[in-house]
Coordinates of C-alpha atoms in Angstrom, one line a residue:
M1 CA 40.9 14.5 -0.2
I2 CA 44.6 12.3 -1.8
G3 CA 45.4 9.1 -2.5
F4 CA 47.9 7.3 -4.2
L5 CA 47.9 4.3 -7.2
N6 CA 51.1 3.6 -6.5
P7 CA 51.3 3.8 -2.0
L8 CA 54.3 1.5 -1.5
L9 CA 56.7 3.6 -3.4
L10 CA 56.0 6.5 -0.3
V11 CA 59.0 4.6 1.4
G12 CA 61.4 6.4 -0.5
L13 CA 60.1 9.4 1.6
A14 CA 62.9 8.6 3.8
L15 CA 65.8 9.8 1.8
A16 CA 64.0 12.8 2.0
G17 CA 66.7 12.0 5.6
L18 CA 69.7 12.9 3.4
P19 CA 70.6 16.6 2.5
P20 CA 69.7 17.1 6.8
L21 CA 72.4 14.7 7.9
L22 CA 74.9 15.3 5.1
H23 CA 74.3 19.1 6.0
L24 CA 75.0 18.0 10.2
L25 CA 78.0 16.0 9.0
G26 CA 79.8 18.6 7.0
R27 CA 79.0 21.6 9.9
R28 CA 83.0 23.1 11.1
Q29 CA 82.8 25.1 13.8
P30 CA 85.3 28.3 12.9
P31 CA 88.9 28.0 14.5
T32 CA 90.0 29.9 17.9
V33 CA 90.9 33.6 17.0
E34 CA 93.6 34.5 20.0
F35 CA 95.6 37.6 18.1
P36 CA 94.0 40.8 19.7
A37 CA 95.1 42.0 15.8
L38 CA 92.4 39.9 14.4
R39 CA 89.5 41.0 17.0
Y40 CA 88.4 43.4 14.1
L41 CA 87.2 40.3 11.9
S42 CA 85.1 38.9 14.3
A43 CA 82.6 41.3 13.5
A44 CA 82.8 40.3 9.9
E45 CA 82.8 36.9 10.7
R46 CA 79.9 36.6 12.3
E47 CA 78.0 38.4 9.7
H48 CA 79.1 36.4 6.8
S49 CA 78.6 33.0 9.0
R50 CA 74.7 33.7 9.3
R51 CA 75.4 34.2 5.9
L52 CA 76.5 31.0 5.0
K53 CA 74.1 28.9 7.3
L54 CA 71.3 30.2 5.6
R55 CA 72.3 30.0 2.6
N56 CA 72.9 26.0 3.9
L57 CA 69.1 25.8 5.1
L58 CA 67.5 26.5 2.0
L59 CA 69.6 24.7 0.1
M60 CA 69.0 21.7 2.4
L61 CA 65.3 22.1 1.7
L62 CA 65.2 22.6 -1.7
R63 CA 67.1 19.5 -2.1
I64 CA 64.7 18.1 0.7
A65 CA 61.9 19.3 -1.7
V66 CA 63.4 17.6 -4.5
I67 CA 63.3 14.2 -3.4
A68 CA 59.8 14.1 -1.7
L69 CA 58.2 15.3 -5.3
V70 CA 60.4 13.0 -7.1
V71 CA 58.8 9.9 -4.9
L72 CA 55.1 11.7 -4.5
A73 CA 54.8 11.8 -8.3
A74 CA 56.8 8.2 -8.8
A75 CA 53.5 7.2 -5.8
R76 CA 51.2 8.6 -8.2
P77 CA 49.1 10.8 -5.9
V78 CA 45.2 11.5 -7.8
V79 CA 43.1 14.0 -6.0
R80 CA 39.2 14.3 -6.5
T81 CA 38.0 16.9 -8.1
R82 CA 34.6 18.7 -7.8
T83 CA 33.4 18.3 -11.4
G84 CA 34.1 16.1 -14.5
G85 CA 36.6 14.0 -14.9
S86 CA 37.4 11.5 -16.7
H87 CA 38.0 7.6 -16.2
P88 CA 38.7 4.6 -18.5
P89 CA 36.1 2.9 -20.4
T90 CA 34.8 0.4 -18.5
A91 CA 32.4 -2.3 -18.8
L92 CA 29.8 -2.0 -15.6
V93 CA 26.9 -3.8 -14.5
L94 CA 24.4 -2.2 -12.6
I95 CA 22.0 -4.3 -10.5
I96 CA 18.3 -2.4 -9.5
D97 CA 16.1 -4.7 -6.1
N98 CA 13.1 -3.9 -6.8
S99 CA 11.6 -7.0 -5.7
L100 CA 8.6 -6.8 -3.4
S101 CA 10.4 -5.5 -0.3
S102 CA 11.4 -2.4 -2.5
G103 CA 7.9 -0.8 -1.9
A104 CA 8.8 -1.2 2.0
V105 CA 7.8 2.7 2.1
V106 CA 9.9 4.4 4.4
G107 CA 9.3 8.6 5.1
G108 CA 6.1 9.0 3.0
R109 CA 8.3 7.6 -0.2
T110 CA 8.5 4.1 -1.4
V111 CA 13.1 2.4 -0.7
L112 CA 12.6 2.2 -4.8
D113 CA 12.5 5.6 -5.1
S114 CA 15.6 6.3 -2.9
L115 CA 17.1 3.0 -4.7
R116 CA 16.0 4.4 -8.2
R117 CA 17.9 8.5 -7.2
R118 CA 21.0 6.4 -6.7
A119 CA 21.1 4.4 -9.6
L120 CA 20.4 7.6 -12.0
H121 CA 23.4 9.6 -9.3
V122 CA 25.3 6.2 -11.0
L123 CA 24.1 7.2 -14.8
E124 CA 25.1 10.5 -14.2
R125 CA 28.5 9.5 -13.7
A126 CA 29.0 6.9 -16.7
A127 CA 31.0 7.8 -19.8
P128 CA 30.1 7.7 -23.7
D129 CA 32.8 5.2 -24.3
D130 CA 31.4 3.0 -21.2
R131 CA 29.7 -0.7 -21.6
L132 CA 26.6 -1.3 -19.0
W133 CA 24.4 -4.2 -18.8
M134 CA 21.4 -3.2 -16.4
I135 CA 19.7 -6.1 -14.0
V136 CA 16.1 -5.6 -12.0
A137 CA 13.9 -8.2 -10.3
D138 CA 14.3 -10.7 -13.3
G139 CA 17.2 -11.5 -12.8
I140 CA 18.4 -10.9 -16.7
P141 CA 21.4 -9.7 -17.6
E142 CA 20.6 -6.6 -20.6
R143 CA 22.8 -4.8 -22.2
V144 CA 21.8 -1.3 -22.2
T145 CA 22.6 2.5 -23.5
V146 CA 22.8 5.6 -20.7
N147 CA 19.6 6.6 -22.2
A148 CA 18.0 3.6 -22.2
A149 CA 19.5 2.8 -18.7
R150 CA 18.0 5.8 -17.4
S151 CA 14.7 5.3 -19.0
R152 CA 13.7 2.3 -17.7
L153 CA 14.8 3.4 -14.3
E154 CA 12.2 6.0 -14.6
A155 CA 9.4 3.6 -15.8
L156 CA 10.3 0.8 -12.8
T157 CA 8.2 -0.4 -10.0
P158 CA 8.4 -2.4 -7.5
W159 CA 7.6 -6.0 -8.9
P160 CA 5.8 -8.5 -6.6
V161 CA 8.5 -11.3 -7.2
R162 CA 12.2 -11.9 -5.0
L163 CA 15.5 -11.4 -6.8
D164 CA 17.6 -13.9 -5.3
L165 CA 21.0 -10.9 -5.3
G166 CA 23.7 -13.6 -4.8
D167 CA 22.7 -15.7 -7.9
A168 CA 22.3 -11.7 -10.2
V169 CA 26.0 -11.1 -9.2
R170 CA 27.3 -14.0 -9.7
V171 CA 25.4 -13.5 -13.6
A172 CA 26.8 -10.3 -14.0
A173 CA 29.8 -11.7 -13.3
A174 CA 29.5 -13.8 -15.5
A175 CA 27.9 -10.8 -18.8
L176 CA 31.6 -9.5 -17.7
A177 CA 33.5 -12.4 -18.3
E178 CA 34.5 -11.2 -22.4
A179 CA 35.0 -7.7 -21.3
G180 CA 38.3 -6.6 -20.3
P181 CA 39.1 -4.5 -17.2
P182 CA 38.2 -2.1 -15.2
R183 CA 35.1 -3.7 -14.9
E184 CA 32.7 -3.7 -11.7
I185 CA 29.0 -4.6 -10.4
V186 CA 26.5 -2.0 -9.1
V187 CA 24.2 -2.9 -6.4
V188 CA 21.5 -0.8 -5.8
S189 CA 19.4 -3.1 -3.3
D190 CA 18.0 -3.5 0.6
L191 CA 19.9 -5.7 0.8
Q192 CA 17.9 -8.5 2.9
S193 CA 19.6 -10.9 4.2
S194 CA 17.9 -13.6 3.0
A195 CA 18.9 -13.0 -0.9
V196 CA 22.4 -12.8 -0.4
T197 CA 22.9 -16.5 -1.0
L198 CA 26.1 -18.0 -0.5
G199 CA 27.9 -19.1 -4.0
A200 CA 31.5 -19.4 -6.1
P201 CA 33.1 -15.7 -5.0
V202 CA 32.9 -13.2 -7.6
A203 CA 36.2 -11.6 -8.9
V204 CA 34.8 -8.6 -10.6
P205 CA 34.8 -5.7 -7.8
V206 CA 31.4 -5.7 -6.1
L207 CA 30.0 -2.4 -4.8
A208 CA 27.1 -2.4 -3.0
L209 CA 25.3 0.6 -2.3
A210 CA 24.5 0.9 1.9
P211 CA 21.1 0.5 1.9
P212 CA 17.9 2.2 3.7
E213 CA 16.9 1.4 6.7
L214 CA 13.4 -0.8 7.0
P215 CA 10.9 -0.4 8.6
E216 CA 9.4 -3.9 11.0
N217 CA 6.8 -5.5 8.6
A218 CA 3.8 -7.9 9.3
S219 CA 3.0 -10.9 6.1
V220 CA 1.2 -13.7 5.5
D221 CA 3.3 -16.4 4.5
A222 CA 1.2 -19.4 4.1
V223 CA -2.3 -20.5 3.2
Q224 CA -3.1 -23.6 4.1
P225 CA -7.2 -25.1 3.1
E226 CA -8.4 -27.8 5.3
P227 CA -9.4 -30.5 4.1
A228 CA -8.0 -30.2 0.5
V229 CA -11.4 -30.9 -0.5
W230 CA -14.6 -28.6 1.1
T231 CA -18.6 -30.2 1.2
R232 CA -19.9 -28.1 3.2
S233 CA -17.7 -26.1 5.3
G234 CA -14.1 -25.5 5.9
E235 CA -11.1 -24.7 7.8
V236 CA -7.4 -22.4 6.1
V237 CA -4.8 -22.8 8.2
V238 CA -2.5 -19.2 7.7
E239 CA 1.0 -18.2 9.3
I240 CA 1.7 -15.0 9.8
G241 CA 5.6 -14.0 9.6
G242 CA 7.5 -10.9 10.1
D243 CA 9.1 -8.7 12.6
A244 CA 5.9 -6.7 13.4
T245 CA 5.7 -6.2 17.6
Q246 CA 2.1 -5.1 17.1
P247 CA -0.8 -7.9 17.0
R248 CA -2.9 -7.4 12.8
A249 CA -6.2 -8.4 12.0
V250 CA -6.4 -11.3 10.1
R251 CA -9.1 -11.6 7.6
L252 CA -10.7 -14.6 5.2
L253 CA -12.4 -13.1 3.1
L254 CA -14.2 -16.3 0.2
D255 CA -15.2 -14.4 -2.8
G256 CA -14.8 -11.6 -2.3
V257 CA -17.0 -11.9 1.0
E258 CA -15.7 -11.3 4.7
S259 CA -15.9 -15.4 6.5
D260 CA -14.3 -14.7 9.4
R261 CA -11.8 -13.0 11.4
T262 CA -9.2 -13.3 14.0
V263 CA -6.3 -11.3 15.2
A264 CA -2.8 -12.6 15.7
H265 CA 1.0 -11.8 16.0
A266 CA 4.0 -12.1 13.9
E267 CA 5.3 -15.3 14.0
S268 CA 2.0 -17.1 14.8
R269 CA 0.2 -19.6 13.2
V270 CA -3.6 -19.1 13.1
V271 CA -7.2 -21.4 12.1
L272 CA -10.0 -19.5 10.1
R273 CA -13.3 -20.9 9.0
G274 CA -15.5 -20.9 6.5
V275 CA -18.6 -22.0 4.5
L276 CA -19.5 -22.3 1.0
R277 CA -22.4 -24.5 0.1
R278 CA -22.1 -24.1 -4.0
P279 CA -20.7 -26.4 -5.6
G280 CA -16.9 -25.6 -7.3
W281 CA -14.1 -23.7 -7.2
T282 CA -14.1 -20.8 -5.2
V283 CA -11.1 -17.9 -4.7
G284 CA -10.0 -17.1 -1.2
E285 CA -7.6 -14.4 0.1
V286 CA -6.7 -14.1 3.8
R287 CA -5.5 -10.2 5.0
L288 CA -4.0 -8.4 7.1
D289 CA -4.3 -5.1 7.6
P290 CA -1.9 -2.7 5.8
D291 CA 1.0 -2.1 7.3
E292 CA 4.7 -0.3 5.3
L293 CA 4.9 -2.8 3.1
R294 CA 1.7 -3.6 1.5
A295 CA 2.6 -6.3 -1.2
D296 CA 3.1 -9.4 1.3
D297 CA -0.7 -8.7 3.7
A298 CA -2.4 -10.8 1.5
R299 CA -2.3 -14.7 0.1
F300 CA -4.3 -15.9 -2.2
V301 CA -5.7 -19.4 -1.9
A302 CA -8.0 -22.1 -4.4
V303 CA -10.3 -23.3 -2.1
R304 CA -12.5 -26.6 -4.2
V305 CA -16.2 -27.3 -2.9
T306 CA -17.9 -30.4 -3.4
G307 CA -21.2 -32.5 -2.6
P308 CA -20.6 -35.7 -1.3
V309 CA -19.4 -38.1 -3.7
G310 CA -21.1 -42.1 -3.7
V311 CA -18.9 -44.3 -3.2
R312 CA -19.2 -48.0 -2.4
V313 CA -16.6 -50.4 -1.1
T314 CA -16.5 -53.9 -2.8
G315 CA -14.1 -57.0 -1.9
E316 CA -11.8 -57.8 0.7
V317 CA -10.3 -54.3 1.5
G318 CA -10.5 -54.4 5.3
R319 CA -12.3 -53.9 7.9
F320 CA -10.0 -50.8 8.7
V321 CA -11.7 -49.8 4.9
R322 CA -15.2 -50.4 6.1
E323 CA -16.0 -48.9 9.1
G324 CA -14.0 -45.7 7.4
V325 CA -16.2 -45.2 5.0
G326 CA -19.3 -45.6 6.8
V327 CA -18.6 -43.2 9.8
L328 CA -17.3 -40.7 6.8
V329 CA -20.9 -41.6 5.1
E330 CA -22.8 -41.2 8.4
G331 CA -21.3 -37.6 8.7
G332 CA -22.5 -36.4 5.9
A333 CA -18.9 -36.3 4.0
L334 CA -20.0 -39.5 1.5
V335 CA -22.7 -40.8 0.7
E336 CA -24.1 -44.2 -0.6
G337 CA -23.2 -44.4 -4.2
D338 CA -21.5 -45.6 -7.7
E339 CA -19.7 -42.1 -8.6
V340 CA -16.2 -44.1 -7.1
R341 CA -15.7 -48.0 -5.6
L342 CA -12.6 -49.3 -2.5
S343 CA -12.3 -52.6 -4.3
D344 CA -9.3 -55.3 -4.0
G345 CA -9.6 -55.8 -7.6
L346 CA -10.1 -54.0 -10.6
A347 CA -14.5 -52.3 -11.1
P348 CA -16.3 -50.0 -14.2
G349 CA -15.3 -46.2 -13.6
P350 CA -13.2 -44.4 -10.7
V351 CA -11.5 -47.5 -8.7
V352 CA -9.3 -47.5 -5.9
V353 CA -8.0 -50.6 -6.3
I354 CA -6.1 -51.7 -2.9
P355 CA -3.6 -54.4 -2.8
P356 CA -5.3 -57.9 -2.3
A357 CA -4.8 -60.0 1.2
D358 CA -3.5 -62.5 -0.8
P359 CA -0.7 -62.6 -3.5
A360 CA -1.7 -65.4 -4.8
L361 CA -4.5 -62.8 -6.6
V362 CA -2.2 -60.0 -7.6
G363 CA -1.4 -62.0 -10.9
A364 CA -5.1 -62.1 -11.2
L365 CA -5.6 -57.9 -10.4
N366 CA -2.0 -57.0 -12.7
R367 CA -3.8 -58.9 -16.2
A368 CA -6.8 -56.2 -15.5
L369 CA -4.7 -53.6 -14.7
E370 CA -3.3 -54.6 -18.6
G371 CA -6.0 -55.0 -19.7
R372 CA -8.2 -51.9 -18.6
G373 CA -5.3 -50.6 -20.5
T374 CA -3.5 -49.1 -17.0
A375 CA 0.0 -48.5 -17.3
W376 CA 0.5 -49.6 -13.4
R377 CA 1.3 -53.0 -11.7
L378 CA 2.0 -54.5 -8.8
G379 CA 5.8 -55.8 -8.5
A380 CA 7.5 -58.4 -5.9
L381 CA 5.9 -57.9 -1.7
A382 CA 8.4 -56.3 0.4
D383 CA 9.2 -56.0 4.1
G384 CA 10.6 -53.2 6.3
E385 CA 10.2 -49.6 8.0
W386 CA 9.6 -46.0 6.0
T387 CA 7.6 -43.7 6.2
L388 CA 6.1 -41.2 3.4
D389 CA 8.5 -38.9 2.3
Q390 CA 6.3 -36.4 2.6
E391 CA 4.0 -34.9 5.2
A392 CA -0.1 -35.9 3.2
W393 CA -3.7 -35.4 5.0
G394 CA -1.4 -33.6 8.2
A395 CA 0.1 -37.2 9.5
A396 CA 3.6 -36.4 9.8
S397 CA 6.3 -39.4 9.3
V398 CA 3.6 -42.1 8.9
P399 CA 5.2 -45.6 8.8
V400 CA 4.7 -48.1 6.9
Y401 CA 5.9 -51.6 7.1
R402 CA 5.2 -53.8 3.8
R403 CA 3.9 -52.8 0.3
F404 CA 4.1 -53.8 -3.3
V405 CA 7.2 -52.6 -5.0
L406 CA 4.9 -50.4 -8.1
V407 CA 5.7 -50.8 -11.5
G408 CA 5.3 -48.3 -14.6
E409 CA 4.7 -44.6 -15.7
G410 CA 1.8 -42.2 -14.9
D411 CA 0.6 -40.1 -12.1
V412 CA 3.0 -40.3 -8.9
L413 CA 0.5 -38.7 -6.1
A414 CA 2.9 -40.4 -3.4
T415 CA 6.2 -41.6 -2.1
V416 CA 7.9 -44.3 0.2
A417 CA 11.9 -44.0 0.0
G418 CA 11.8 -42.0 -2.9
E419 CA 9.5 -45.0 -4.7
P420 CA 5.8 -44.8 -6.1
W421 CA 3.2 -45.8 -3.5
L422 CA -0.2 -44.0 -4.6
V423 CA -0.4 -43.7 -8.3
R424 CA -3.2 -42.8 -10.8
D425 CA -4.0 -43.4 -14.1
G426 CA -6.7 -42.8 -15.9
D427 CA -9.7 -43.5 -13.7
V428 CA -7.4 -46.3 -12.2
T429 CA -6.2 -45.4 -8.5
L430 CA -3.6 -48.0 -7.1
L431 CA -2.1 -48.0 -3.0
A432 CA 1.5 -50.0 -2.2
S433 CA -0.1 -51.0 0.7
R434 CA -3.0 -52.4 1.9
L435 CA -4.5 -49.8 5.0
E436 CA -4.2 -51.9 7.7
P437 CA -2.1 -52.1 11.0
A438 CA 0.1 -54.5 9.7
W439 CA 0.7 -52.6 6.2
T440 CA 0.8 -48.7 7.7
G441 CA 0.4 -47.2 11.0
L442 CA -2.0 -44.7 8.5
A443 CA -4.9 -47.1 9.0
A444 CA -4.3 -46.5 13.2
S445 CA -3.4 -42.9 12.6
A446 CA -5.7 -39.5 12.8
A447 CA -5.0 -38.1 9.3
F448 CA -6.7 -42.0 8.6
L449 CA -10.5 -40.2 7.4
P450 CA -8.7 -36.9 6.7
F451 CA -7.3 -39.5 4.3
L452 CA -9.6 -41.8 2.9
E453 CA -12.2 -38.6 2.7
D454 CA -9.6 -37.0 0.3
L455 CA -8.3 -40.1 -1.4
V456 CA -11.9 -40.6 -2.9
S457 CA -13.3 -36.9 -3.3
R458 CA -10.3 -34.9 -5.0
V459 CA -8.1 -38.1 -5.8
A460 CA -10.5 -41.1 -7.3
L461 CA -12.6 -38.3 -9.3
R462 CA -10.1 -36.4 -10.2
Q463 CA -12.3 -33.7 -9.2
G464 CA -9.1 -30.9 -9.4
E465 CA -5.5 -30.2 -8.5
T466 CA -4.0 -27.0 -6.6
V467 CA -0.7 -26.3 -7.3
E468 CA 1.6 -23.3 -5.3
A469 CA 2.9 -21.5 -7.3
T470 CA 5.6 -18.4 -6.5
A471 CA 6.0 -15.2 -8.6
G472 CA 8.0 -15.5 -11.3
A473 CA 9.1 -18.8 -10.3
P474 CA 8.9 -22.0 -12.7
A475 CA 6.0 -23.7 -11.2
S476 CA 4.9 -27.0 -12.2
I477 CA 1.2 -27.5 -14.5
P478 CA -1.8 -29.3 -13.0
I479 CA -2.2 -32.8 -14.9
G480 CA -4.7 -33.1 -17.2
A481 CA -4.6 -29.3 -17.7
T482 CA -4.0 -28.8 -21.5
V483 CA -5.3 -24.9 -21.0
L484 CA -3.7 -22.0 -18.3
L485 CA -6.1 -18.4 -18.3
L486 CA -4.8 -15.9 -18.0
P487 CA -5.6 -12.2 -17.6
G488 CA -4.2 -11.6 -20.9
G489 CA -5.7 -14.9 -22.4
P490 CA -6.0 -18.1 -23.1
V491 CA -2.2 -20.4 -22.8
P492 CA -1.9 -23.6 -23.9
V493 CA -0.3 -25.8 -21.8
S494 CA 0.8 -29.7 -21.0
G495 CA -0.5 -30.9 -17.9
G496 CA 1.9 -32.1 -15.5
G497 CA 5.0 -30.2 -17.4
S498 CA 6.3 -26.7 -15.9
L499 CA 6.7 -23.0 -17.2
S500 CA 7.2 -20.2 -15.5
A501 CA 4.5 -18.6 -12.9
P502 CA 2.7 -15.1 -13.6
S503 CA 4.0 -12.6 -12.5
E504 CA 1.1 -11.3 -10.0
P505 CA 0.3 -12.9 -7.6
G506 CA -3.5 -14.7 -7.6
V507 CA -5.8 -17.7 -8.8
Y508 CA -5.0 -19.0 -11.8
F509 CA -7.8 -21.8 -13.7
T510 CA -6.7 -24.9 -15.9
I511 CA -8.2 -26.3 -18.1
G512 CA -9.1 -29.9 -19.8
A513 CA -9.4 -31.8 -22.8
A514 CA -12.9 -32.2 -21.9
G515 CA -12.6 -28.0 -21.6
D516 CA -14.1 -28.4 -17.5
T517 CA -11.9 -27.0 -14.7
V518 CA -9.6 -29.6 -13.5
G519 CA -7.6 -27.9 -11.6
A520 CA -6.1 -24.0 -10.1
M521 CA -2.4 -22.4 -10.3
V522 CA -1.8 -20.4 -6.9
V523 CA 0.7 -17.5 -6.8
N524 CA 1.5 -16.2 -4.4
H525 CA 4.9 -14.1 -3.6
D526 CA 7.7 -15.2 -1.7
H527 CA 7.6 -15.1 1.7
R528 CA 11.5 -14.6 2.0
E529 CA 10.5 -11.3 0.5
S530 CA 8.7 -10.4 4.1
R531 CA 12.1 -10.9 5.5
L532 CA 13.3 -7.5 5.8
A533 CA 16.7 -8.1 7.9
Q534 CA 19.3 -7.0 6.6
A535 CA 22.6 -8.1 5.5
D536 CA 26.4 -6.7 6.9
A537 CA 29.3 -6.2 4.8
G538 CA 31.0 -9.5 6.8
Q539 CA 27.9 -11.9 5.8
V540 CA 28.0 -9.7 2.0
Q541 CA 32.0 -10.7 1.7
A542 CA 31.2 -14.2 2.6
A543 CA 28.3 -14.6 -0.1
L544 CA 30.0 -12.7 -2.9
G545 CA 34.6 -12.7 -1.7
D546 CA 36.7 -10.6 -0.3
G547 CA 36.5 -7.9 -4.0
A548 CA 32.5 -6.7 -2.7
R549 CA 31.8 -4.5 -0.5
V550 CA 28.7 -2.1 1.6
L551 CA 29.7 1.4 0.9
S552 CA 28.7 4.6 2.4
D553 CA 27.4 7.3 -0.2
A554 CA 30.9 9.4 0.1
A555 CA 32.8 6.1 -0.3
F556 CA 30.6 4.2 -3.1
E557 CA 31.2 8.1 -4.6
R558 CA 35.1 7.9 -4.7
E559 CA 34.9 3.9 -5.6
L560 CA 32.8 4.4 -8.3
F561 CA 34.1 4.3 -12.0
G562 CA 37.7 3.5 -10.4
A563 CA 39.7 7.5 -11.4
A564 CA 36.1 8.8 -11.8
R565 CA 36.5 13.1 -11.3
R566 CA 40.2 12.1 -10.2
A567 CA 43.2 14.1 -11.2
E568 CA 46.3 12.4 -11.4
L569 CA 48.8 15.6 -9.9
T570 CA 51.9 13.4 -11.2
T571 CA 52.8 15.9 -13.7
L572 CA 52.6 18.9 -11.4
L573 CA 54.8 17.1 -8.4
L574 CA 57.0 16.2 -11.3
I575 CA 57.1 19.8 -12.4
A576 CA 57.3 21.2 -9.5
A577 CA 60.6 18.8 -8.6
L578 CA 62.5 20.1 -11.7
L579 CA 62.0 23.9 -10.3
A580 CA 63.2 23.1 -7.3
A581 CA 66.2 21.4 -8.4
L582 CA 66.6 24.2 -10.8
A583 CA 66.5 26.8 -7.3
E584 CA 68.7 25.0 -5.9
L585 CA 71.3 24.8 -8.8
I586 CA 71.1 28.4 -9.3
L587 CA 71.2 29.2 -5.5
A588 CA 74.2 26.6 -4.3
T589 CA 75.9 28.4 -7.8
A590 CA 75.2 31.9 -6.9
T591 CA 76.4 31.7 -3.4
A592 CA 79.1 29.9 -4.0
R593 CA 80.5 32.8 -6.8
A594 CA 79.6 35.4 -3.2
V595 CA 82.0 33.4 -1.0
P596 CA 85.8 34.7 -0.9
P597 CA 88.7 31.9 -1.3

């Protein structure tokens, strides 16, 4: 296939029409001979006319060829060659998408196998003086040689992480910022629509191979234990995602033993039940029957099991709190005892402090908090109408009508209008509102009893904090943690800080300064990797800029490395033009001598 580096110059081919035009204008009709004595010359005249026409036709064709060949040479035509071919030294970033979705099986082979084969073909085209970078699912550009890139590709496996292709391409463009042209970014991916994110247009040409077809899929998108802390039994709420048309079996395993099962369709929610009587942490796992993408068919969950906590209500905490605790004690979720106190003032040991009904007592409470070494204080009383900023204890948009402004530093467990509403420092937990209908709608809602149970069982006793994390992404560290237990050994951490979550899904426990388990980091896949719908060329250009193209194998082969495997025909065309001009000169000179005057 022939292409042109300067195609606009092809308009010069119109000049090839000049020789025929001049030829037509120069035609002369021979005079009519009336003398009978000259009739014997007619045959000679006709013979000479035929030779003259042939000469003029050849001269015209040669002149047309000279003009056409010169114009074509100026347009710099190139032709693809079957073997060999060279290209100027190129700075190229090769992006290989070995994220979770690349583990999908199509035709008995993983998608990554297909992507690897295509990426190796790109490396085969690379020249020794090309500058190469490689980006895999971690999104970090790495300068590599051709041999190093080939070795890494051979060893590459699907990772249970998400690759944001939009960010990866922009990172690749930044890596090429110091490199001179020619520059290219090559994307070898399944081109999930959810991974092609919007951002600043990329100035570097982006060549994306048309992705292989992906199968339909079902996935476990979310798992949430209800309540957060179990006493005897509980439920696990499961969200199923994907686009599979057939229902799938869903199972709940607790410590590796099946506890419950059901059947679910994609884009549905189911509830699985479990019974755990042994106190402590339990590792749970929700599994789907396997399909062509197995990495998203399971999701981990951490369940904290505790016996009923002893609670004692003191002071003027209000009728709703007293009656709510009574219901929980009667139902066996709590027991009467001195492990935790609910009070409108400070008490020994772990205590949940509810603001006093009389504002005149606030000063005394603040002095007591200061004497206890607690960092939080009750500030000014504010009236208005707000809602809790996050869904808490199954209650969405819980209204708050009256609250104290909480001043200080420490753990913020819930907020209203972006300001602290439920806070903790040490063994003191402080609320900004009394739990009465005049202060908050929570007191009269169905979420009130779960809130009270969780407040006593988990918040006040600090019986473990569960942090949800995505594999390989930044994650927060449970409060109070000093060590994170990983398969390779314990890692020192700082509670309340952050770190990159392990890339392997699972439950990772955290240890406190006293050597006890203070929380769990539950690491799972990013549910967006389960969305296998693919981006089209329009979406890719909208996200990355007009220089990004999705190409078929044949088109990609032509465009890769710019002029790779292309031979320029300019020199050959100029030589041909010179030969045609020489032939025209020889023919014109020779025939001119043969023509009698």
